[in-house]
CSV table of C-alpha atoms in Angstrom, one decimal:
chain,number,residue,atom,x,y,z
A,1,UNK,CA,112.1,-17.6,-42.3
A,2,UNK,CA,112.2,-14.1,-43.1
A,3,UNK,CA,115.2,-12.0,-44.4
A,4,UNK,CA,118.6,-11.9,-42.6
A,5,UNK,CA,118.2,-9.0,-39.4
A,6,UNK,CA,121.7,-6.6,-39.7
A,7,UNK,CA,123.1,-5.7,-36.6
A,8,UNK,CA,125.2,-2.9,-36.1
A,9,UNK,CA,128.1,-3.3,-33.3
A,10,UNK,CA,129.1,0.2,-32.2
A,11,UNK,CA,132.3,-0.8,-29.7
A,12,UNK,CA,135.9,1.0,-29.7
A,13,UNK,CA,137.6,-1.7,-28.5
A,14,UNK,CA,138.5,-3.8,-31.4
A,15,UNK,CA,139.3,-7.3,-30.0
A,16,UNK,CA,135.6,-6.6,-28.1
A,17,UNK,CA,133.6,-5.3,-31.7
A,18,UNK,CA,135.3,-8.0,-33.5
A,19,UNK,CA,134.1,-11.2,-30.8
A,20,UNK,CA,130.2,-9.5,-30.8
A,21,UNK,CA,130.6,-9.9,-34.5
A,22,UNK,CA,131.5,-13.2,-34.7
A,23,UNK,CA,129.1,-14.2,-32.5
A,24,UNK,CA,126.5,-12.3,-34.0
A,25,UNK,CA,127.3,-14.4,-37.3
A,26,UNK,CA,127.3,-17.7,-35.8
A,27,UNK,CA,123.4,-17.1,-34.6
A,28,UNK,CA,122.2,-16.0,-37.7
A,29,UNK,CA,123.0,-12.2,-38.0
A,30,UNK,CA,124.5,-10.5,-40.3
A,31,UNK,CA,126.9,-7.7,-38.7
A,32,UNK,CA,129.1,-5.7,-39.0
A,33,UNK,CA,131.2,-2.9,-36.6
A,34,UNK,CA,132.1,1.0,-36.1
A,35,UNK,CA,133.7,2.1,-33.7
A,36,UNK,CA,132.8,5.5,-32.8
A,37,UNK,CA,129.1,7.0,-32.3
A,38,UNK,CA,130.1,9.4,-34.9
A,39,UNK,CA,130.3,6.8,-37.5
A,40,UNK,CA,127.4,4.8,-36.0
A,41,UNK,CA,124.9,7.8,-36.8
A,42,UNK,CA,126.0,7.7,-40.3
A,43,UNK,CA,125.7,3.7,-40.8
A,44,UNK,CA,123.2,3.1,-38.9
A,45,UNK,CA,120.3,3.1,-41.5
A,46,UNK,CA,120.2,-0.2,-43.2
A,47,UNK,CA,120.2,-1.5,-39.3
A,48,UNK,CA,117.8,-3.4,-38.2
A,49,UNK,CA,119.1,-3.2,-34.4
A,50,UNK,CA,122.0,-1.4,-33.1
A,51,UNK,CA,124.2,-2.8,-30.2
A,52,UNK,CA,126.1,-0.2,-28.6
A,53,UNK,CA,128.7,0.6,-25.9
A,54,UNK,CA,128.1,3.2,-23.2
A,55,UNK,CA,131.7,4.1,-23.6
A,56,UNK,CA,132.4,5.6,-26.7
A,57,UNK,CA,135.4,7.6,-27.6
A,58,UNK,CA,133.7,11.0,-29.1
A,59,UNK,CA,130.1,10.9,-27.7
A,60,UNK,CA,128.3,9.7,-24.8
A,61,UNK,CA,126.4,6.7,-25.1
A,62,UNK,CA,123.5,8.5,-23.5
A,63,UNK,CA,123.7,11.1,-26.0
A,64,UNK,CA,123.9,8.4,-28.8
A,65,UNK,CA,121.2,6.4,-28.1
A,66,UNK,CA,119.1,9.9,-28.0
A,67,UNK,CA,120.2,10.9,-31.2
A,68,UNK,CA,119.5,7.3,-32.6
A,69,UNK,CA,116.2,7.3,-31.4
A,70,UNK,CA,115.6,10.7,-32.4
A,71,UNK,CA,116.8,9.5,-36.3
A,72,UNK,CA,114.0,6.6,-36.9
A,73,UNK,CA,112.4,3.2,-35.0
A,74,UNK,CA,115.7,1.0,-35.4
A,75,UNK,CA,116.2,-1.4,-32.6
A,76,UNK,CA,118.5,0.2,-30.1
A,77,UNK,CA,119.7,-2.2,-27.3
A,78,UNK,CA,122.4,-1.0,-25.0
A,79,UNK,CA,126.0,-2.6,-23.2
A,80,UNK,CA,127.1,-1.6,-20.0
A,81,UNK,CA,130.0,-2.1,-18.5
A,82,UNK,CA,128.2,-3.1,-14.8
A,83,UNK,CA,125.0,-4.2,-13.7
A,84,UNK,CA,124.0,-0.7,-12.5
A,85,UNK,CA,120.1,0.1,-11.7
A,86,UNK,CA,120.6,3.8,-12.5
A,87,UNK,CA,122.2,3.1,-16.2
A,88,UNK,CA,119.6,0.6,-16.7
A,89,UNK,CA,117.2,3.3,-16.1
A,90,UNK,CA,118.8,6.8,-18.2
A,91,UNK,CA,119.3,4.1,-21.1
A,92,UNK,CA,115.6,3.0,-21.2
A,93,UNK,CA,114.5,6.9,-20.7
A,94,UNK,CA,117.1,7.7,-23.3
A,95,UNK,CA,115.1,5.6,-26.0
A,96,UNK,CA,116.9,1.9,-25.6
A,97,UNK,CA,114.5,-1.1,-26.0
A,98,UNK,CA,116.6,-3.1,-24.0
A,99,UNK,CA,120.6,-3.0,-21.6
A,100,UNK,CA,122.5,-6.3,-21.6
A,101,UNK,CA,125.8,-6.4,-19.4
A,102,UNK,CA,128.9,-6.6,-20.9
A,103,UNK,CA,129.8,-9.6,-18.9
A,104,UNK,CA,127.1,-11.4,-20.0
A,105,UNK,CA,127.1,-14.6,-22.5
A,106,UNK,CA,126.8,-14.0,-25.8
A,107,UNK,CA,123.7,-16.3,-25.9
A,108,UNK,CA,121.5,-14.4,-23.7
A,109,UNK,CA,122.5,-11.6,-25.1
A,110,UNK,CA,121.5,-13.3,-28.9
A,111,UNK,CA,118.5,-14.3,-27.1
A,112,UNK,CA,117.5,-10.7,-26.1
A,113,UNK,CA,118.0,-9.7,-29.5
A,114,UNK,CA,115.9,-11.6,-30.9
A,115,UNK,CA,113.3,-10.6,-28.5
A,116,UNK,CA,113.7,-7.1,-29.1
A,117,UNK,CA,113.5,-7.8,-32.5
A,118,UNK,CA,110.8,-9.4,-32.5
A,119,UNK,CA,108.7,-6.5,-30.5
A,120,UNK,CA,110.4,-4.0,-33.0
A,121,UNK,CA,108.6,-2.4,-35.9
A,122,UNK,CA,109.1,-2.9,-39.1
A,123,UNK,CA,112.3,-0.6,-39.9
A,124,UNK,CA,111.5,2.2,-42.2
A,125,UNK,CA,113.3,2.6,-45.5
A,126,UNK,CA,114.7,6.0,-45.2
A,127,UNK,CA,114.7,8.1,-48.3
A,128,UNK,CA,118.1,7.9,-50.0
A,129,UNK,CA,120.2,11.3,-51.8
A,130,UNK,CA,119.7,12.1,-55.3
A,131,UNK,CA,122.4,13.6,-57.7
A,132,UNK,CA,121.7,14.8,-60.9
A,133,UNK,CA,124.9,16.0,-62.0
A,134,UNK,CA,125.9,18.7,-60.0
A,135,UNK,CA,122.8,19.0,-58.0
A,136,UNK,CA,122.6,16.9,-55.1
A,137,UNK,CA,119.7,16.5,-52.8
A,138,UNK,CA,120.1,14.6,-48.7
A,139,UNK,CA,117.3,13.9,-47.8
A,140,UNK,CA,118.9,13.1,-44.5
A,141,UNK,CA,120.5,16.2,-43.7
A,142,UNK,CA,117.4,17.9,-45.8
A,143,UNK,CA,120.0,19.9,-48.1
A,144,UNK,CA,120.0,20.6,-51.5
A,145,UNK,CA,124.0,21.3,-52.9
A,146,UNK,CA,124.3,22.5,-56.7
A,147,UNK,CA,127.9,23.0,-57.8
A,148,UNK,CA,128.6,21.6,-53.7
A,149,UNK,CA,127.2,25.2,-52.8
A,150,UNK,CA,124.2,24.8,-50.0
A,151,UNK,CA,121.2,26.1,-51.6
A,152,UNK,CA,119.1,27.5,-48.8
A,153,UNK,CA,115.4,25.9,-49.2
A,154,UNK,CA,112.4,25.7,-47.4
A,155,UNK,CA,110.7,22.2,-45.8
A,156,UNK,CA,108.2,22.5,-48.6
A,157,UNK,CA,110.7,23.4,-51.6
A,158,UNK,CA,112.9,21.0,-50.4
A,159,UNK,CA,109.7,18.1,-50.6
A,160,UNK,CA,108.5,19.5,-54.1
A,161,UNK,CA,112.2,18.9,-55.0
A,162,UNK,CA,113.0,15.7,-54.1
A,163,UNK,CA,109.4,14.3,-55.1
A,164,UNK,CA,110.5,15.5,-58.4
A,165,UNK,CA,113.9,14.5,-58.9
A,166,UNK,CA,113.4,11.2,-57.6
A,167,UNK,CA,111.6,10.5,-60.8
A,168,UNK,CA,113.6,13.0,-63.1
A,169,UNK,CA,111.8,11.4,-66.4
A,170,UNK,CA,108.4,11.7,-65.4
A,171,UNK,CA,105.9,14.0,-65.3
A,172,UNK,CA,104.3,14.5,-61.6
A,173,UNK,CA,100.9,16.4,-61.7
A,174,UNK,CA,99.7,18.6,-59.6
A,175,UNK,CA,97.3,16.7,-57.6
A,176,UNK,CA,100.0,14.1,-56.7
A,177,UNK,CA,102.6,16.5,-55.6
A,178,UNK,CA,99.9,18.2,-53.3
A,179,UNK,CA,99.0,15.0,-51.6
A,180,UNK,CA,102.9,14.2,-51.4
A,181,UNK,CA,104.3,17.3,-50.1
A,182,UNK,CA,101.1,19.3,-48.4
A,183,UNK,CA,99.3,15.6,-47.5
A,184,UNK,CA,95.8,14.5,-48.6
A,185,UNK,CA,94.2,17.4,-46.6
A,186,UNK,CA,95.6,20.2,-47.8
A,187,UNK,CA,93.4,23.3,-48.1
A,188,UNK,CA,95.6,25.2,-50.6
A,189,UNK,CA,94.9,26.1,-54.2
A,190,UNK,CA,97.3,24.7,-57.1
A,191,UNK,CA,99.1,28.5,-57.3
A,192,UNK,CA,101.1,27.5,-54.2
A,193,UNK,CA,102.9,24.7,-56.4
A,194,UNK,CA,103.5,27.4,-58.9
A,195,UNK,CA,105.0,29.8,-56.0
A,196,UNK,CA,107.0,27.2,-55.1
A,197,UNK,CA,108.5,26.1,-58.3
A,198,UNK,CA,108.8,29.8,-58.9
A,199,UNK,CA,111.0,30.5,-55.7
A,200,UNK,CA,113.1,27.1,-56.6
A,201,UNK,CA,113.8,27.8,-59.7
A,202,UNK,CA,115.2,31.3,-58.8
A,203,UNK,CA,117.3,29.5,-55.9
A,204,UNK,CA,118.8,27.3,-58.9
A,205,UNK,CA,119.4,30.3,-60.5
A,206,UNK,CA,117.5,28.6,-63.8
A,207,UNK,CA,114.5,27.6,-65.5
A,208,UNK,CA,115.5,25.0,-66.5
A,209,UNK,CA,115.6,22.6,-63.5
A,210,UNK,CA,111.9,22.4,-63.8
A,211,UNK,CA,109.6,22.4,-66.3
A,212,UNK,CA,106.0,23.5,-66.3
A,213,UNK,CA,103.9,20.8,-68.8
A,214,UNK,CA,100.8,22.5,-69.2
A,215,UNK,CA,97.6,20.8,-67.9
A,216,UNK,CA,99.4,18.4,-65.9
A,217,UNK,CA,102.5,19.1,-63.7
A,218,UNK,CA,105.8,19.2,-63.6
A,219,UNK,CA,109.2,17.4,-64.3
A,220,UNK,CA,112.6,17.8,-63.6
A,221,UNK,CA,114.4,19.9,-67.0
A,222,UNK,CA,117.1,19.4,-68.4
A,223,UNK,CA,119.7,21.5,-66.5
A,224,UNK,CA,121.0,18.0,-65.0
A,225,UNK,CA,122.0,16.8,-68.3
A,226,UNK,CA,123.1,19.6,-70.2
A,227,UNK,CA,127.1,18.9,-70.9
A,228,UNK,CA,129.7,20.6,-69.5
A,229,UNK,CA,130.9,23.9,-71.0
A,230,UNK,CA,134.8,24.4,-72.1
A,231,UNK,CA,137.0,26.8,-70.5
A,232,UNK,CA,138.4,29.3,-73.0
């Protein structure tokens, strides 16, 4: 059998979150609950399938599952309070893979699961954030913060970045961070990485953050280890 599918229980009413648990445990899930679809967009990445109410106390379920759907290929399977054809429908057109009825048992309900599951794709890993020291990169909200001040990058600074600090040690040539950031078909000539790392390093208002080894590539510098200077 293959590893353990996590199920996320999105459900404000406690006694309610805390029985789909339960039973989500007892057939073989692990699972856990939020209550709010604020808090489900922010947990919802090591999920392999997200259960969630329609009635939600901050944002529509409609608008959740959108905004779910929108965010990656995890398993999205919707509870309704009735059995309502037109809910059924704006669910399914609002990116659901399935609607089970609140009322329903728990078994069919595993069962769907499981079927849903099974049709799934395999759930993408998403990227996670990087800090080194006071420079932190989300690769989620596609920010870079030094000192917690937003540093205002492009979608092509911000790839060159993250490609570099994710291996702060090592030296990435040129030809790898082309394929990474501009793809395997890029028609561009090496000087747009050294444009790029130009225009970052001015944003981080040093040199230092990246380094240029000759002949090969770059590397992050040592900006992100350099100690902290005394006041006074």
């Amino acid at each position: 059998m293959g590893h353990v599918r996590q199920v996320l229980v999105v459900e404000q009413n406690t006694a309610a979150a805390e029985t789909m648990v339960s039973d989500l445990r007892r057939q073989g899930f692990t699972a856990r609950s939020v209550s709010t679809g604020e808090r489900a967009l922010r947990a919802h990445g090591d999920a392999d399938l997200v259960l969630f109410s329609l009635e939600l106390p901050d944002i529509d379920g409609l608008e959740l599952c959108r905004s779910l759907r929108g965010a990656g290929d995890t398993a999205l399977i919707a509870v309704t309070a009735a059995d309502n054809e037109l809910e059924r429908v704006l669910v399914l057109n609002a990116g659901a893979d399935d609607c089970v009825v609140r009322t329903w048992g728990f078994r069919e309900v595993g069962a769907r699961i499981e079927a849903v599951l099974r049709r799934a794709r395999p759930r993408q890993v998403l990227p996670t954030a990087i800090s080194l020291r006071h420079l932190h990169i989300d690769p989620q909200l596609r920010e870079v913060r030094l000192h917690d001040r937003l540093v205002g990058v492009t979608s092509k600074e911000f790839e060159l970045l993250y490609t570099l600090a994710a291996t702060p040690e090592t030296v990435v040539t040129r030809k790898e961070l082309m394929a990474r950031v501009w793809g395997s078909n890029w028609g561009h000539t090496s000087r747009t990485i050294d444009t790029h790392v130009s225009s970052l390093r001015a944003k981080l208002g040093s040199s230092g953050w990246i380094i240029t080894v000759r002949g090969v590539g770059y590397r992050m510098g040592y900006a992100w280890r350099m100690p902290e200077t005394s006041a006074g």
